[in-house]
């Protein structure tokens, strides 16, 4: 019996990225993979380019992964993703291979990324020293090499902001982010300067949500990210997903109703936050406070 999974757009994209990465690592052409997997070249192409929109066949996904020399763990990660997409949400796992990292997969194809940060500066805007202080605090039981590797991966991920076409990043920073001293006054001063410089980029918007606003649209909720791309000519090629940051892993939602709720929440947050100019003034004022 052929088992099929109905994957959402975000899941299909992540599966496609994983299969393409496995083939690239093996050094095979699509024709070679097709022959090894016992499928047509067209099937390989559809699965790798996110075009198989109706049903993803689990045996086909497994065969393609095996043909590329994927490990049992990597193959199982693909299979679980296909199955879990039917739920409209899934959670990443430490065992998921790096080439299938969900957040990086979505950022690769997203046109925009909207972030509400309630505790820390978002990873895409962190300086190396700020990122180091964050990881040292979070990975207290891990060695220096593991911390350094995590920091390096975070900084390399920032290259997404230099791609063409540019990713539009819009960030709302809770006032608490500016008042939590991470790594010391010098590290924070450098981080504020970096935020100011990044805000000058045409594809980056940074707003601050002051404490004076009081209660706001996000309520007691934490850090979240909305990633999306819109294709008016081919809606099935659009992608919308929400990432909720948890301890050492993340929860991903692509149910349309859930995604729309977070989009609306972000719209309210940026309307409640200080505008771009006033936000830069708040960053400058906080930097001055560090040296009083």
Short mmCIF file of C-alpha atoms in Angstrom, two decimals:
data_model
loop_
_atom_site.label_atom_id
_atom_site.label_comp_id
_atom_site.label_asym_id
_atom_site.label_seq_id
_atom_site.Cartn_x
_atom_site.Cartn_y
_atom_site.Cartn_z
CA UNK A 1 0.00 0.00 0.00
CA UNK A 2 1.30 3.47 -0.87
CA UNK A 3 1.30 5.78 2.14
CA UNK A 4 0.86 9.45 1.33
CA UNK A 5 1.22 12.60 3.36
CA UNK A 6 -0.42 15.93 2.64
CA UNK A 7 2.30 18.45 3.38
CA UNK A 8 1.69 22.16 3.71
CA UNK A 9 3.67 24.69 1.61
CA UNK A 10 6.21 25.33 4.36
CA UNK A 11 6.81 21.63 4.91
CA UNK A 12 7.11 20.90 1.19
CA UNK A 13 9.72 23.61 0.88
CA UNK A 14 11.75 22.22 3.78
CA UNK A 15 11.57 18.68 2.38
CA UNK A 16 12.66 19.95 -1.04
CA UNK A 17 15.62 21.77 0.50
CA UNK A 18 16.68 18.63 2.37
CA UNK A 19 16.49 16.38 -0.69
CA UNK A 20 18.42 18.86 -2.81
CA UNK A 21 21.08 19.21 -0.11
CA UNK A 22 21.49 15.44 0.19
CA UNK A 23 21.95 15.14 -3.58
CA UNK A 24 24.46 17.99 -3.63
CA UNK A 25 26.42 16.40 -0.81
CA UNK A 26 26.53 13.09 -2.73
CA UNK A 27 27.59 14.80 -5.94
CA UNK A 28 24.85 13.17 -8.03
CA UNK A 29 22.86 14.59 -10.93
CA UNK A 30 19.07 14.36 -10.92
CA UNK A 31 19.33 11.63 -13.58
CA UNK A 32 21.65 9.59 -11.38
CA UNK A 33 19.33 9.93 -8.40
CA UNK A 34 16.33 8.99 -10.53
CA UNK A 35 18.04 5.82 -11.72
CA UNK A 36 19.14 4.84 -8.22
CA UNK A 37 15.68 5.54 -6.74
CA UNK A 38 13.71 3.90 -9.55
CA UNK A 39 11.72 7.05 -10.40
CA UNK A 40 11.62 9.49 -13.30
CA UNK A 41 13.86 12.53 -13.57
CA UNK A 42 10.68 14.62 -13.55
CA UNK A 43 9.77 13.21 -10.14
CA UNK A 44 13.17 14.11 -8.74
CA UNK A 45 12.83 17.62 -10.12
CA UNK A 46 9.30 18.09 -8.75
CA UNK A 47 10.29 16.97 -5.26
CA UNK A 48 13.43 19.14 -5.25
CA UNK A 49 11.77 22.27 -6.60
CA UNK A 50 8.73 22.26 -4.35
CA UNK A 51 6.34 21.50 -7.21
CA UNK A 52 4.67 18.27 -6.07
CA UNK A 53 1.73 20.07 -4.54
CA UNK A 54 -0.99 17.49 -4.13
CA UNK A 55 0.52 14.53 -2.33
CA UNK A 56 3.99 13.65 -1.14
CA UNK A 57 4.53 9.91 -1.27
CA UNK A 58 6.48 8.65 1.71
CA UNK A 59 8.07 5.76 -0.22
CA UNK A 60 9.26 8.24 -2.85
CA UNK A 61 10.72 10.58 -0.23
CA UNK A 62 12.49 7.64 1.41
CA UNK A 63 13.77 6.31 -1.93
CA UNK A 64 15.16 9.69 -2.94
CA UNK A 65 16.88 10.12 0.42
CA UNK A 66 18.36 6.60 0.24
CA UNK A 67 19.54 7.18 -3.33
CA UNK A 68 21.53 10.18 -2.09
CA UNK A 69 23.14 8.25 0.74
CA UNK A 70 21.15 9.91 3.52
CA UNK A 71 21.54 8.38 6.95
CA UNK A 72 18.66 6.55 8.60
CA UNK A 73 18.25 9.52 10.93
CA UNK A 74 18.07 11.98 8.03
CA UNK A 75 15.56 9.81 6.16
CA UNK A 76 13.38 9.49 9.24
CA UNK A 77 13.45 13.26 9.75
CA UNK A 78 12.02 13.70 6.24
CA UNK A 79 9.37 11.03 6.77
CA UNK A 80 8.27 12.51 10.08
CA UNK A 81 8.04 15.96 8.52
CA UNK A 82 5.77 14.67 5.76
CA UNK A 83 3.51 12.99 8.31
CA UNK A 84 3.42 15.87 10.78
CA UNK A 85 2.47 18.46 8.16
CA UNK A 86 -1.07 17.14 8.30
CA UNK A 87 -1.34 18.69 11.78
CA UNK A 88 -0.53 22.25 10.66
CA UNK A 89 2.36 22.43 13.13
CA UNK A 90 5.56 20.64 14.02
CA UNK A 91 8.50 21.00 16.36
CA UNK A 92 12.11 20.90 15.32
CA UNK A 93 14.38 18.46 17.12
CA UNK A 94 18.08 18.34 17.98
CA UNK A 95 18.36 15.24 15.78
CA UNK A 96 17.23 17.09 12.64
CA UNK A 97 20.26 17.43 10.33
CA UNK A 98 21.70 20.91 9.82
CA UNK A 99 20.86 20.91 6.10
CA UNK A 100 17.19 20.68 7.09
CA UNK A 101 17.24 23.40 9.73
CA UNK A 102 13.66 24.73 9.47
CA UNK A 103 14.34 28.40 10.19
CA UNK A 104 17.18 28.62 7.67
CA UNK A 105 15.08 26.72 5.13
CA UNK A 106 12.25 29.24 5.42
CA UNK A 107 14.57 32.25 5.39
CA UNK A 108 16.11 30.98 2.15
CA UNK A 109 12.84 31.45 0.27
CA UNK A 110 11.05 34.11 2.35
CA UNK A 111 10.45 37.59 1.00
CA UNK A 112 9.90 39.04 4.44
CA UNK A 113 10.53 38.22 8.09
CA UNK A 114 8.62 39.94 10.88
CA UNK A 115 9.99 39.52 14.39
CA UNK A 116 8.68 40.40 17.83
CA UNK A 117 11.51 40.15 20.37
CA UNK A 118 10.56 40.36 24.03
CA UNK A 119 13.84 39.45 25.75
CA UNK A 120 16.88 39.47 23.44
CA UNK A 121 18.03 41.12 20.23
CA UNK A 122 16.99 38.79 17.35
CA UNK A 123 19.75 36.58 15.96
CA UNK A 124 19.82 38.33 12.58
CA UNK A 125 20.76 41.60 14.30
CA UNK A 126 23.17 40.39 16.99
CA UNK A 127 26.83 41.41 17.04
CA UNK A 128 29.39 38.60 17.52
CA UNK A 129 30.11 39.67 21.11
CA UNK A 130 26.42 39.91 22.00
CA UNK A 131 25.81 36.49 20.43
CA UNK A 132 28.75 35.06 22.38
CA UNK A 133 27.37 36.36 25.68
CA UNK A 134 23.93 34.92 24.86
CA UNK A 135 25.27 31.47 24.01
CA UNK A 136 27.62 31.38 27.00
CA UNK A 137 24.63 32.00 29.25
CA UNK A 138 22.42 29.45 27.49
CA UNK A 139 25.05 26.71 27.11
CA UNK A 140 26.56 26.70 30.59
CA UNK A 141 27.22 22.94 30.48
CA UNK A 142 28.81 22.94 27.03
CA UNK A 143 32.44 23.48 26.09
CA UNK A 144 33.97 26.53 24.45
CA UNK A 145 34.08 24.81 21.04
CA UNK A 146 30.33 24.18 21.05
CA UNK A 147 29.64 27.78 22.03
CA UNK A 148 31.99 29.12 19.37
CA UNK A 149 30.36 26.91 16.74
CA UNK A 150 26.90 28.15 17.70
CA UNK A 151 28.01 31.79 17.53
CA UNK A 152 29.67 31.23 14.16
CA UNK A 153 26.50 29.64 12.78
CA UNK A 154 24.39 32.58 14.00
CA UNK A 155 26.66 35.17 12.42
CA UNK A 156 26.84 33.26 9.13
CA UNK A 157 23.04 33.10 9.09
CA UNK A 158 23.01 36.92 8.91
CA UNK A 159 24.27 36.71 5.31
CA UNK A 160 20.60 36.30 4.38
CA UNK A 161 20.31 40.08 4.80
CA UNK A 162 22.86 40.66 2.02
CA UNK A 163 21.25 38.44 -0.59
CA UNK A 164 19.57 39.64 -3.76
CA UNK A 165 16.66 40.05 -3.84
CA UNK A 166 16.84 41.32 -0.28
CA UNK A 167 14.89 39.82 2.60
CA UNK A 168 12.75 42.53 4.20
CA UNK A 169 13.30 42.33 7.95
CA UNK A 170 10.90 44.17 10.26
CA UNK A 171 11.60 43.92 13.99
CA UNK A 172 9.65 45.16 17.00
CA UNK A 173 11.88 45.21 20.10
CA UNK A 174 10.25 45.25 23.50
CA UNK A 175 11.79 47.86 25.79
CA UNK A 176 13.03 45.00 27.96
CA UNK A 177 15.48 44.03 25.20
CA UNK A 178 17.18 47.41 25.50
CA UNK A 179 17.35 47.31 29.28
CA UNK A 180 18.75 43.79 29.70
CA UNK A 181 22.53 44.18 29.84
CA UNK A 182 24.00 41.26 27.92
CA UNK A 183 27.79 40.89 28.09
CA UNK A 184 28.38 44.20 29.83
CA UNK A 185 28.09 47.90 28.98
CA UNK A 186 30.64 47.84 26.17
CA UNK A 187 28.95 44.92 24.44
CA UNK A 188 25.57 46.64 24.72
CA UNK A 189 26.93 49.95 23.42
CA UNK A 190 28.34 48.13 20.40
CA UNK A 191 25.02 46.32 19.92
CA UNK A 192 23.07 49.59 19.99
CA UNK A 193 25.41 51.08 17.38
CA UNK A 194 24.89 48.02 15.21
CA UNK A 195 21.10 48.28 15.51
CA UNK A 196 21.30 51.95 14.52
CA UNK A 197 23.43 51.09 11.48
CA UNK A 198 21.16 48.22 10.41
CA UNK A 199 18.10 50.48 10.69
CA UNK A 200 19.59 52.64 7.94
CA UNK A 201 19.28 49.81 5.45
CA UNK A 202 16.25 50.15 3.16
CA UNK A 203 15.19 46.53 3.76
CA UNK A 204 15.43 46.69 7.58
CA UNK A 205 12.84 48.31 9.87
CA UNK A 206 13.38 48.47 13.63
CA UNK A 207 10.81 49.75 16.11
CA UNK A 208 10.86 49.87 19.89
CA UNK A 209 7.81 49.06 22.00
CA UNK A 210 8.28 51.33 25.06
CA UNK A 211 7.24 50.29 28.55
CA UNK A 212 5.00 53.37 28.58
CA UNK A 213 2.70 51.63 26.08
CA UNK A 214 1.61 49.36 28.91
CA UNK A 215 -0.37 46.27 27.91
CA UNK A 216 0.07 45.43 24.23
CA UNK A 217 -1.09 43.06 21.50
CA UNK A 218 1.38 40.26 22.31
CA UNK A 219 0.15 40.07 25.90
CA UNK A 220 2.37 37.73 27.93
CA UNK A 221 3.53 35.84 24.82
CA UNK A 222 7.16 35.43 23.88
CA UNK A 223 9.44 35.83 20.88
CA UNK A 224 7.84 34.97 17.53
CA UNK A 225 8.73 35.22 13.87
CA UNK A 226 6.44 35.39 10.84
CA UNK A 227 8.09 34.41 7.55
CA UNK A 228 6.40 34.61 4.19
CA UNK A 229 6.45 34.97 0.47
CA UNK A 230 3.50 35.83 -1.73
CA UNK A 231 3.00 34.68 -5.33
CA UNK A 232 -0.13 36.26 -6.80
CA UNK A 233 0.24 34.35 -10.07
CA UNK A 234 0.62 31.00 -8.34
CA UNK A 235 -0.79 31.01 -4.77
CA UNK A 236 0.42 27.44 -4.23
CA UNK A 237 3.96 28.75 -4.51
CA UNK A 238 3.36 31.11 -1.59
CA UNK A 239 4.69 30.28 1.87
CA UNK A 240 3.67 31.50 5.31
CA UNK A 241 4.92 30.07 8.58
CA UNK A 242 5.24 31.17 12.21
CA UNK A 243 8.25 30.27 14.33
CA UNK A 244 7.85 30.28 18.11
CA UNK A 245 11.15 30.22 19.97
CA UNK A 246 11.39 27.68 22.77
CA UNK A 247 14.31 26.47 24.86
CA UNK A 248 16.84 24.81 22.48
CA UNK A 249 14.20 24.21 19.82
CA UNK A 250 11.32 25.87 18.07
CA UNK A 251 7.66 25.28 17.30
CA UNK A 252 6.50 25.92 13.74
CA UNK A 253 2.94 26.69 12.65
CA UNK A 254 1.65 26.81 9.09
CA UNK A 255 -2.07 26.42 9.66
CA UNK A 256 -3.55 29.43 7.76
CA UNK A 257 -5.73 30.55 10.67
CA UNK A 258 -2.84 30.41 13.16
CA UNK A 259 -0.53 32.26 10.78
CA UNK A 260 -3.14 34.96 10.17
CA UNK A 261 -3.57 35.46 13.91
CA UNK A 262 0.16 36.13 14.32
CA UNK A 263 0.24 38.41 11.30
CA UNK A 264 -2.56 40.46 12.82
CA UNK A 265 -0.78 40.51 16.18
CA UNK A 266 2.36 41.85 14.56
CA UNK A 267 0.38 44.54 12.74
CA UNK A 268 -1.02 45.71 16.07
CA UNK A 269 2.43 45.61 17.69
CA UNK A 270 4.06 47.82 15.07
CA UNK A 271 1.16 50.26 15.30
CA UNK A 272 1.62 50.43 19.10
CA UNK A 273 5.42 50.75 18.92
CA UNK A 274 7.31 54.00 18.47
CA UNK A 275 7.87 54.94 14.84
CA UNK A 276 11.27 54.46 13.17
CA UNK A 277 12.65 57.89 14.07
CA UNK A 278 11.48 57.82 17.67
CA UNK A 279 12.82 54.29 18.02
CA UNK A 280 16.29 55.42 16.97
CA UNK A 281 16.07 58.14 19.62
CA UNK A 282 15.19 55.50 22.23
CA UNK A 283 18.21 53.41 21.17
CA UNK A 284 20.48 56.44 21.46
CA UNK A 285 19.07 57.38 24.86
CA UNK A 286 19.57 53.86 26.21
CA UNK A 287 23.16 53.85 24.95
CA UNK A 288 23.84 57.08 26.81
CA UNK A 289 22.39 55.62 29.99
CA UNK A 290 25.05 52.90 29.90
CA UNK A 291 27.82 55.41 30.54
CA UNK A 292 26.23 57.49 33.27
#
